[in-house]
Short mmCIF file of C-alpha atoms in Angstrom, two decimals:
data_model
loop_
_atom_site.label_atom_id
_atom_site.label_comp_id
_atom_site.label_asym_id
_atom_site.label_seq_id
_atom_site.Cartn_x
_atom_site.Cartn_y
_atom_site.Cartn_z
CA MET R 109 0.00 0.00 0.00
CA ILE R 110 1.20 3.47 -0.81
CA SER R 111 0.94 5.74 2.17
CA TRP R 112 1.23 9.51 2.44
CA LEU R 113 4.38 9.07 4.43
CA GLY R 114 5.67 5.60 3.67
CA ARG R 115 8.19 4.50 1.14
CA HIS R 116 7.22 4.41 -2.49
CA GLY R 117 9.62 3.28 -5.10
CA SER R 118 9.67 0.59 -7.72
CA GLY R 119 6.22 -0.66 -6.79
CA ALA R 120 4.51 2.62 -7.39
CA GLU R 121 3.72 1.92 -11.01
CA SER R 122 1.63 -1.20 -10.51
CA PRO R 123 0.33 -1.58 -6.99
CA ARG R 124 -3.01 -2.84 -8.30
CA SER R 125 -1.26 -6.07 -9.22
CA ARG R 126 -0.31 -6.70 -5.62
CA LYS R 127 -2.08 -9.47 -3.85
CA ARG R 128 -3.30 -7.43 -0.90
CA THR R 129 -4.87 -4.78 -3.05
CA ALA R 130 -6.58 -7.34 -5.24
CA SER R 131 -7.95 -9.42 -2.39
CA LEU R 132 -9.32 -6.77 -0.03
CA PRO R 133 -12.81 -5.48 -0.87
CA VAL R 134 -11.97 -1.90 0.14
CA GLU R 135 -14.54 0.77 -0.61
CA ARG R 136 -12.76 3.17 -2.94
CA VAL R 137 -13.59 6.66 -4.12
CA SER R 138 -12.23 8.42 -7.13
CA ILE R 139 -10.96 11.82 -6.15
CA GLU R 140 -13.62 13.49 -8.25
CA ALA R 141 -16.20 12.03 -5.88
CA ILE R 142 -14.80 14.18 -3.08
CA ARG R 143 -16.73 17.42 -3.02
CA PRO R 144 -14.11 19.82 -1.71
CA GLU R 145 -14.79 23.26 -0.33
CA PRO R 146 -14.13 25.50 -3.38
CA ARG R 147 -12.62 28.37 -1.40
CA ALA R 148 -10.13 26.09 0.35
CA VAL R 149 -9.01 24.22 -2.76
CA ILE R 150 -8.72 27.25 -5.00
CA ALA R 151 -6.93 29.32 -2.35
CA GLN R 152 -4.37 26.58 -1.72
CA ALA R 153 -3.84 25.99 -5.41
CA ALA R 154 -3.48 29.75 -5.97
CA TYR R 155 -0.93 30.13 -3.21
CA LEU R 156 0.99 27.08 -4.40
CA GLN R 157 1.22 28.61 -7.87
CA LEU R 158 2.47 31.84 -6.31
CA GLY R 159 5.16 29.90 -4.46
CA ALA R 160 6.14 28.11 -7.67
CA PHE R 161 6.27 31.47 -9.43
CA GLU R 162 8.61 32.81 -6.75
CA ALA R 163 10.85 29.76 -7.00
CA LEU R 164 10.97 30.14 -10.79
CA SER R 165 11.71 33.85 -10.52
CA ARG R 166 14.58 33.13 -8.14
CA ALA R 167 15.89 30.46 -10.50
CA ALA R 168 15.59 32.91 -13.41
CA GLY R 169 17.50 35.50 -11.41
CA ALA R 170 20.25 32.99 -10.65
CA ALA R 171 20.41 31.57 -14.18
CA PRO R 172 23.96 31.11 -15.48
CA ASP R 173 23.18 32.43 -18.96
CA LEU R 174 20.55 34.39 -20.81
CA HIS R 175 19.04 31.40 -22.60
CA ALA R 176 18.25 29.82 -19.23
CA LYS R 177 17.11 33.15 -17.83
CA ALA R 178 14.71 33.68 -20.72
CA ALA R 179 13.34 30.15 -20.50
CA LEU R 180 12.76 30.36 -16.75
CA SER R 181 11.25 33.82 -16.97
CA ALA R 182 8.83 32.54 -19.56
CA ALA R 183 7.96 29.61 -17.29
CA ALA R 184 7.51 32.03 -14.39
CA GLY R 185 5.08 33.99 -16.54
CA LEU R 186 3.03 30.89 -17.28
CA VAL R 187 2.84 29.93 -13.62
CA LEU R 188 2.00 33.47 -12.61
CA ALA R 189 -0.84 33.44 -15.14
CA LYS R 190 -2.19 30.31 -13.45
CA HIS R 191 -1.97 32.05 -10.08
CA ARG R 192 -3.74 35.11 -11.44
CA ALA R 193 -6.52 33.02 -12.97
CA LEU R 194 -7.13 31.25 -9.66
CA PHE R 195 -6.94 34.59 -7.86
CA ALA R 196 -9.61 35.92 -10.22
CA GLU R 197 -11.67 32.77 -9.66
CA LEU R 198 -11.71 33.47 -5.92
CA GLU R 199 -12.77 37.05 -6.55
CA ARG R 200 -15.51 35.86 -8.90
CA ARG R 201 -16.84 33.79 -6.02
CA GLY R 202 -16.92 36.83 -3.74
CA VAL R 203 -13.90 35.63 -1.76
CA SER R 204 -10.99 37.90 -0.83
CA PRO R 205 -8.01 36.03 -2.32
CA ALA R 206 -5.56 37.44 0.21
CA ASP R 207 -7.76 36.44 3.14
CA ALA R 208 -8.43 33.01 1.72
CA MET R 209 -4.76 32.31 0.96
CA ALA R 210 -3.51 33.64 4.31
CA GLU R 211 -4.65 30.50 6.15
CA TYR R 212 -2.39 28.32 4.01
CA ARG R 213 0.58 30.65 3.87
CA PRO R 214 2.58 29.32 6.84
CA GLY R 215 2.34 25.69 5.75
CA ILE R 216 3.05 26.37 2.10
CA ASP R 217 5.89 28.80 2.85
CA ALA R 218 7.46 26.14 5.07
CA PHE R 219 7.02 23.57 2.30
CA TYR R 220 8.76 25.72 -0.29
CA GLU R 221 11.61 26.33 2.14
CA LEU R 222 12.01 22.58 2.64
CA VAL R 223 12.14 21.90 -1.08
CA ALA R 224 14.17 24.97 -2.09
CA GLY R 225 17.23 22.85 -2.87
CA ALA R 226 20.90 23.41 -2.17
CA ASP R 227 21.72 24.82 -5.58
CA TRP R 228 20.24 25.95 -8.87
CA TYR R 229 19.75 22.45 -10.28
CA GLU R 230 18.09 21.12 -7.15
CA ALA R 231 15.83 24.15 -7.24
CA LEU R 232 14.88 23.39 -10.85
CA ALA R 233 14.27 19.72 -10.08
CA SER R 234 12.07 20.76 -7.16
CA ILE R 235 10.01 23.09 -9.29
CA TYR R 236 9.50 20.44 -11.95
CA LEU R 237 8.72 17.57 -9.58
CA THR R 238 6.74 19.28 -6.83
CA SER R 239 4.69 21.46 -9.18
CA GLY R 240 4.07 18.43 -11.35
CA LEU R 241 2.78 16.37 -8.47
CA LEU R 242 0.77 19.17 -6.90
CA ASP R 243 -0.76 20.27 -10.20
CA ASP R 244 -1.77 16.64 -10.83
CA PHE R 245 -3.34 16.41 -7.41
CA PHE R 246 -5.06 19.78 -7.25
CA SER R 247 -6.39 19.59 -10.79
CA ARG R 248 -8.02 16.27 -9.86
CA LEU R 249 -9.33 17.60 -6.56
CA ALA R 250 -10.65 20.81 -8.14
CA ALA R 251 -12.54 18.78 -10.74
CA GLY R 252 -14.88 17.80 -7.90
CA ILE R 253 -15.89 21.40 -7.17
CA GLU R 254 -19.59 21.47 -7.97
CA ASP R 255 -19.73 24.89 -9.60
CA GLY R 256 -17.08 25.45 -12.24
CA GLY R 257 -14.76 22.66 -11.14
CA ALA R 258 -13.77 21.73 -14.68
CA LYS R 259 -12.58 25.26 -15.38
CA VAL R 260 -10.52 25.50 -12.19
CA SER R 261 -9.08 22.07 -12.87
CA ALA R 262 -8.04 23.09 -16.38
CA VAL R 263 -6.30 26.21 -15.06
CA ILE R 264 -4.29 24.18 -12.56
CA ALA R 265 -3.39 21.55 -15.17
CA GLY R 266 -2.22 24.27 -17.59
CA ASP R 267 1.30 24.54 -18.98
CA SER R 268 3.99 25.52 -16.49
CA GLY R 269 6.91 25.72 -18.88
CA THR R 270 7.96 22.20 -17.94
CA ASP R 271 9.72 21.38 -21.21
CA ALA R 272 12.19 24.21 -20.73
CA ILE R 273 12.99 23.11 -17.18
CA VAL R 274 13.52 19.51 -18.26
CA ALA R 275 15.85 20.69 -21.03
CA LEU R 276 17.92 22.74 -18.57
CA LEU R 277 18.17 19.80 -16.17
CA ALA R 278 19.12 17.43 -19.00
CA ALA R 279 21.87 19.79 -20.16
CA GLY R 280 23.17 20.07 -16.60
CA MET R 281 23.32 16.30 -16.15
CA GLU R 282 25.00 15.84 -19.50
CA ALA R 283 27.70 18.30 -18.48
CA ASP R 284 28.10 16.78 -15.01
CA PRO R 285 27.17 13.10 -14.68
CA LYS R 286 27.44 13.29 -10.88
CA LEU R 287 24.51 15.67 -10.88
CA ALA R 288 22.19 12.86 -11.97
CA SER R 289 22.74 10.75 -8.88
CA ARG R 290 22.36 13.78 -6.65
CA LEU R 291 19.09 14.74 -8.34
CA ALA R 292 17.81 11.16 -8.12
CA VAL R 293 18.19 11.26 -4.34
CA TRP R 294 16.74 14.75 -4.20
CA GLY R 295 13.76 13.75 -6.36
CA ARG R 296 12.94 10.91 -4.01
CA ARG R 297 13.32 13.13 -0.95
CA LEU R 298 10.85 15.67 -2.29
CA VAL R 299 7.97 13.25 -2.58
CA GLY R 300 7.13 12.90 1.10
CA ASP R 301 6.86 16.62 1.78
CA THR R 302 4.92 17.19 -1.42
CA LEU R 303 2.41 14.47 -0.62
CA LEU R 304 1.88 16.00 2.81
CA VAL R 305 0.86 19.27 1.17
CA ALA R 306 -1.59 17.36 -1.01
CA ARG R 307 -2.90 15.42 1.98
CA SER R 308 -3.54 18.56 3.98
CA ALA R 309 -5.86 19.77 1.22
CA LEU R 310 -8.20 16.83 1.63
CA PRO R 311 -11.30 17.13 3.79
CA PRO R 312 -10.49 15.68 7.27
CA THR R 313 -12.62 12.61 6.72
CA GLU R 314 -10.67 11.66 3.61
CA ARG R 315 -7.38 12.51 5.21
CA THR R 316 -7.69 9.82 7.86
CA ALA R 317 -9.28 7.24 5.58
CA GLU R 318 -6.13 6.62 3.59
CA HIS R 319 -7.36 3.42 1.99
CA ARG R 320 -10.09 5.36 0.23
CA ILE R 321 -7.58 7.67 -1.39
CA GLU R 322 -5.00 5.08 -2.33
CA PRO R 323 -5.87 4.94 -6.05
CA VAL R 324 -5.18 8.63 -6.28
CA LEU R 325 -1.82 8.20 -4.60
CA THR R 326 -1.03 5.40 -6.99
CA GLU R 327 -1.72 7.64 -9.95
CA LEU R 328 0.23 10.53 -8.47
CA MET R 329 3.22 8.28 -7.85
CA ALA R 330 3.02 6.83 -11.35
CA GLU R 331 3.11 10.33 -12.78
CA HIS R 332 5.97 11.27 -10.50
CA THR R 333 7.82 8.22 -11.80
CA ARG R 334 7.18 9.36 -15.37
CA ARG R 335 8.63 12.77 -14.56
CA MET R 336 11.72 11.17 -13.02
CA ASP R 337 11.97 8.97 -16.15
CA ARG R 338 11.92 12.07 -18.31
CA LEU R 339 15.00 13.21 -16.40
CA GLY R 340 16.56 9.79 -16.87
CA LEU R 341 16.31 9.17 -13.12
CA THR R 342 14.92 6.26 -11.14
CA ALA R 343 12.07 7.25 -8.87
CA MET N 608 21.65 73.15 -18.22
CA ILE N 609 20.71 69.67 -17.18
CA SER N 610 23.56 67.24 -17.60
CA TRP N 611 23.59 63.48 -17.49
CA LEU N 612 25.73 63.63 -14.41
CA GLY N 613 25.22 67.05 -12.94
CA ARG N 614 22.82 68.18 -10.27
CA HIS N 615 19.20 68.45 -11.19
CA GLY N 616 16.67 69.63 -8.72
CA SER N 617 14.32 72.53 -8.48
CA GLY N 618 15.30 73.87 -11.87
CA ALA N 619 14.52 70.70 -13.72
CA GLU N 620 10.93 71.60 -14.44
CA SER N 621 11.57 74.76 -16.39
CA PRO N 622 15.08 75.00 -17.78
CA ARG N 623 13.77 76.50 -21.02
CA SER N 624 13.07 79.69 -19.13
CA ARG N 625 16.71 80.12 -18.21
CA LYS N 626 18.58 82.86 -19.89
CA ARG N 627 21.38 80.73 -21.29
CA THR N 628 19.04 78.30 -22.94
CA ALA N 629 16.95 81.03 -24.45
CA SER N 630 19.84 83.02 -25.85
CA LEU N 631 22.00 80.29 -27.41
CA PRO N 632 20.98 79.18 -30.89
CA VAL N 633 21.74 75.53 -30.22
CA GLU N 634 20.73 73.02 -32.88
CA ARG N 635 18.32 70.67 -31.12
CA VAL N 636 16.92 67.31 -32.08
CA SER N 637 13.85 65.72 -30.70
CA ILE N 638 14.65 62.21 -29.61
CA GLU N 639 12.39 60.80 -32.32
CA ALA N 640 14.81 62.27 -34.86
CA ILE N 641 17.49 59.90 -33.62
CA ARG N 642 17.38 56.77 -35.73
CA PRO N 643 18.60 54.19 -33.26
CA GLU N 644 19.79 50.72 -34.15
CA PRO N 645 16.66 48.60 -33.54
CA ARG N 646 18.50 45.56 -32.19
CA ALA N 647 20.40 47.62 -29.63
CA VAL N 648 17.42 49.59 -28.36
CA ILE N 649 15.01 46.66 -28.18
CA ALA N 650 17.59 44.38 -26.55
CA GLN N 651 18.40 46.95 -23.88
CA ALA N 652 14.74 47.69 -23.24
CA ALA N 653 14.00 43.95 -23.06
CA TYR N 654 16.77 43.31 -20.57
CA LEU N 655 15.78 46.30 -18.48
CA GLN N 656 12.23 44.95 -18.27
CA LEU N 657 13.65 41.59 -17.21
CA GLY N 658 15.64 43.28 -14.45
CA ALA N 659 12.54 45.18 -13.33
CA PHE N 660 10.62 41.91 -13.34
CA GLU N 661 13.26 40.32 -11.12
CA ALA N 662 13.21 43.26 -8.72
CA LEU N 663 9.41 43.07 -8.55
CA SER N 664 9.49 39.32 -8.00
CA ARG N 665 11.95 39.77 -5.14
CA ALA N 666 9.75 42.49 -3.66
CA ALA N 667 6.71 40.21 -4.01
CA GLY N 668 8.62 37.42 -2.28
CA ALA N 669 9.54 39.75 0.58
CA ALA N 670 6.09 41.34 0.87
CA PRO N 671 4.88 41.69 4.46
CA ASP N 672 1.33 40.58 3.67
CA LEU N 673 -0.65 38.85 0.98
CA HIS N 674 -2.31 42.01 -0.34
CA ALA N 675 1.11 43.44 -1.11
CA LYS N 676 2.33 40.12 -2.44
CA ALA N 677 -0.63 39.85 -4.80
CA ALA N 678 -0.26 43.43 -6.01
CA LEU N 679 3.46 43.06 -6.66
CA SER N 680 3.06 39.69 -8.33
CA ALA N 681 0.49 41.22 -10.65
CA ALA N 682 2.89 44.07 -11.41
CA ALA N 683 5.66 41.54 -12.04
CA GLY N 684 3.38 39.81 -14.52
CA LEU N 685 2.76 43.05 -16.40
CA VAL N 686 6.47 43.84 -16.60
CA LEU N 687 7.28 40.30 -17.65
CA ALA N 688 4.71 40.59 -20.43
CA LYS N 689 6.53 43.71 -21.65
CA HIS N 690 9.81 41.80 -21.58
CA ARG N 691 8.25 38.89 -23.48
CA ALA N 692 6.80 41.20 -26.12
CA LEU N 693 10.19 42.83 -26.70
CA PHE N 694 11.82 39.41 -26.72
CA ALA N 695 9.36 38.31 -29.42
CA GLU N 696 10.04 41.53 -31.31
CA LEU N 697 13.75 40.66 -31.47
CA GLU N 698 12.91 37.17 -32.71
CA ARG N 699 10.58 38.61 -35.32
CA ARG N 700 13.53 40.62 -36.60
CA GLY N 701 15.67 37.48 -36.87
CA VAL N 702 17.75 38.42 -33.84
CA SER N 703 18.60 35.95 -31.06
CA PRO N 704 17.26 37.74 -27.96
CA ALA N 705 19.75 36.07 -25.63
CA ASP N 706 22.70 37.04 -27.83
CA ALA N 707 21.42 40.57 -28.29
CA MET N 708 20.76 41.11 -24.59
CA ALA N 709 24.06 39.56 -23.47
CA GLU N 710 26.04 42.65 -24.47
CA TYR N 711 24.05 44.83 -22.08
CA ARG N 712 23.84 42.36 -19.22
CA PRO N 713 26.92 43.42 -17.22
CA GLY N 714 26.01 47.11 -17.26
CA ILE N 715 22.34 46.60 -16.51
CA ASP N 716 22.99 43.99 -13.82
CA ALA N 717 25.38 46.43 -12.15
CA PHE N 718 22.75 49.16 -12.41
CA TYR N 719 20.08 47.06 -10.74
CA GLU N 720 22.51 46.20 -7.95
CA LEU N 721 23.22 49.87 -7.39
CA VAL N 722 19.55 50.75 -7.14
CA ALA N 723 18.40 47.64 -5.24
CA GLY N 724 17.79 49.63 -2.09
CA ALA N 725 18.51 48.83 1.54
CA ASP N 726 15.05 47.55 2.35
CA TRP N 727 11.69 46.68 0.87
CA TYR N 728 10.46 50.28 0.59
CA GLU N 729 13.62 51.53 -1.06
CA ALA N 730 13.34 48.61 -3.47
CA LEU N 731 9.76 49.61 -4.31
CA ALA N 732 10.71 53.25 -4.75
CA SER N 733 13.52 52.18 -7.06
CA ILE N 734 11.24 50.08 -9.19
CA TYR N 735 8.74 52.89 -9.52
CA LEU N 736 11.23 55.66 -10.19
CA THR N 737 13.85 53.93 -12.31
CA SER N 738 11.36 51.97 -14.43
CA GLY N 739 9.34 55.12 -14.86
CA LEU N 740 12.30 57.11 -16.09
CA LEU N 741 13.69 54.33 -18.28
CA ASP N 742 10.31 53.49 -19.79
CA ASP N 743 9.86 57.18 -20.60
CA PHE N 744 13.26 57.32 -22.22
CA PHE N 745 13.22 54.05 -24.13
CA SER N 746 9.67 54.47 -25.37
CA ARG N 747 10.75 57.82 -26.85
CA LEU N 748 13.95 56.40 -28.27
CA ALA N 749 12.18 53.34 -29.73
CA ALA N 750 9.67 55.60 -31.48
CA GLY N 751 12.51 56.55 -33.82
CA ILE N 752 13.04 52.97 -35.02
CA GLU N 753 12.17 53.14 -38.68
CA ASP N 754 10.38 49.82 -38.99
CA GLY N 755 7.75 49.24 -36.31
CA GLY N 756 9.03 51.85 -33.88
CA ALA N 757 5.56 52.90 -32.78
CA LYS N 758 4.68 49.37 -31.74
CA VAL N 759 7.91 48.87 -29.77
CA SER N 760 7.43 52.25 -28.16
CA ALA N 761 3.89 51.35 -27.09
CA VAL N 762 5.06 48.09 -25.53
CA ILE N 763 7.70 49.90 -23.46
CA ALA N 764 5.25 52.59 -22.39
CA GLY N 765 2.71 49.96 -21.31
CA ASP N 766 1.36 49.56 -17.79
CA SER N 767 3.86 48.33 -15.20
CA GLY N 768 1.49 48.11 -12.24
CA THR N 769 2.63 51.50 -11.04
CA ASP N 770 -0.57 52.40 -9.17
CA ALA N 771 -0.18 49.43 -6.86
CA ILE N 772 3.43 50.31 -6.07
CA VAL N 773 2.54 53.93 -5.35
CA ALA N 774 -0.25 52.78 -3.03
CA LEU N 775 2.13 50.51 -1.10
CA LEU N 776 4.68 53.31 -0.75
CA ALA N 777 1.99 55.76 0.37
CA ALA N 778 0.75 53.32 3.01
CA GLY N 779 4.32 52.81 4.25
CA MET N 780 4.97 56.54 4.56
CA GLU N 781 1.66 57.07 6.34
CA ALA N 782 2.59 54.42 8.89
CA ASP N 783 6.14 55.74 9.31
CA PRO N 784 6.64 59.45 8.55
CA LYS N 785 10.44 59.04 8.76
CA LEU N 786 10.26 56.82 5.70
CA ALA N 787 9.29 59.79 3.53
CA SER N 788 12.50 61.71 4.15
CA ARG N 789 14.56 58.59 3.58
CA LEU N 790 12.77 57.89 0.28
CA ALA N 791 13.16 61.52 -0.81
CA VAL N 792 16.94 61.20 -0.50
CA TRP N 793 16.86 57.79 -2.15
CA GLY N 794 14.72 59.02 -5.02
CA ARG N 795 17.19 61.82 -5.75
CA ARG N 796 20.15 59.43 -5.54
CA LEU N 797 18.63 57.08 -8.11
CA VAL N 798 18.43 59.64 -10.85
CA GLY N 799 22.09 59.86 -11.74
CA ASP N 800 22.58 56.14 -12.21
CA THR N 801 19.34 55.83 -14.11
CA LEU N 802 20.24 58.62 -16.51
CA LEU N 803 23.57 56.94 -17.18
CA VAL N 804 21.73 53.83 -18.33
CA ALA N 805 19.63 55.96 -20.64
CA ARG N 806 22.69 57.81 -21.90
CA SER N 807 24.52 54.61 -22.75
CA ALA N 808 21.67 53.64 -25.06
CA LEU N 809 22.19 56.70 -27.27
CA PRO N 810 24.27 56.45 -30.42
CA PRO N 811 27.83 57.66 -29.61
CA THR N 812 27.40 60.90 -31.57
CA GLU N 813 24.38 61.90 -29.50
CA ARG N 814 26.02 60.79 -26.29
CA THR N 815 28.79 63.34 -26.53
CA ALA N 816 26.62 66.13 -27.92
CA GLU N 817 24.74 66.68 -24.72
CA HIS N 818 23.30 70.00 -25.74
CA ARG N 819 21.39 68.30 -28.54
CA ILE N 820 19.68 65.96 -26.12
CA GLU N 821 18.92 68.46 -23.40
CA PRO N 822 15.20 68.84 -24.18
CA VAL N 823 14.78 65.13 -23.67
CA LEU N 824 16.54 65.29 -20.34
CA THR N 825 14.30 68.17 -19.38
CA GLU N 826 11.22 66.12 -20.12
CA LEU N 827 12.58 63.07 -18.33
CA MET N 828 13.36 65.13 -15.27
CA ALA N 829 9.94 66.78 -15.33
CA GLU N 830 8.33 63.34 -15.38
CA HIS N 831 10.61 62.14 -12.59
CA THR N 832 9.50 65.14 -10.58
CA ARG N 833 5.85 64.25 -11.23
CA ARG N 834 6.51 60.72 -9.95
CA MET N 835 8.19 62.09 -6.84
CA ASP N 836 5.19 64.42 -6.41
CA ARG N 837 2.85 61.45 -6.56
CA LEU N 838 4.75 60.06 -3.58
CA GLY N 839 4.49 63.42 -1.84
CA LEU N 840 8.26 63.86 -2.13
CA THR N 841 10.38 66.72 -3.40
CA ALA N 842 12.54 65.76 -6.35
#
């Protein structure tokens, strides 16, 4: 079983094939069946995009050359546009975005500090992997919002300039093969903290009933593994 | 006479009324009469917008509350859009933006370090005052580009989220009256370095013939004074 906090490695791709999963008649829900509180989900997703934007801006500022700076600035612009769209979505619902996001600020700020990385490449890997996982999760969760969920989900799932980040990471690893093993460790370390952020966005009843949410975790981990694969790394 | 490096204060608003200016039959050019090299002007303007974007992103990251963070992030998005438009304009002209901007990077990076400010409010004042002056200057200079100058000029003159920055500065000065005198000094200190950036963008012949460019300086200083006025400060 994949847990929010447990280990998840080679088995993440096909846990359905495991005996325990196949034999236990567990009541499962797809994440879309969760009806989340729109304000909470959108505010968290909006603040997460803002954090990703800040991380990208910092990485753009620290870029070693202008090609990288331009690529990361463009990515920052895409992520900021996602933040702004979610911000506007809160306003449209009569919610003060700043007030709604404030509740989640301490936790999310602490998360982004944890995953900031020791150098530029770790920072890039963090942005790619944590935003990837969180966008996957929040776009699924937002789809369950009764009024306008599909739209919010599409915003969150929108392009974050990922291709450019992957290209920069690939170039870095080609130039320095040692970087790959460091990023592989780093990529695995990020998962736990990122899943905790996702978990905290679930309604309390779902949060404690982990078996109900396991299929979602399985999918999230499979997608994380695909992102690591794209970097040529083992998840 | 207003010089690129000299003192400019109370007389900046009306130097035409001075006796010397009125009596000397100096040949003057309006800045639009300068036919600048498109690649050079657009690349410098693009990189300046990128630097302003980075300064705004840093200020957003350091914002004391989410209202300020949201306002500054929105401003960063506007400035980034200006950078992206100028970047695309270079590409449209068959110029590699990264290569074209690289030449100006050391000088502009050094400029943004000089005007970074000692704290958040000085950083905001810098962004408002230096971007204001440089957008004024480069939008005028770009208007003289023979092919498509009006479009480039309009991009540079576009909204940079100025109102939000002014509001944050005003709130800061209301809460701490000492801040106003500090920002007044800071605002005056910024001008020299900012004018040097503008000066370096002029073709060499114009750069040394300062008397030909004086009307432009006069206008730039008058607009700087208006921005200082908006902050309730004496230029």
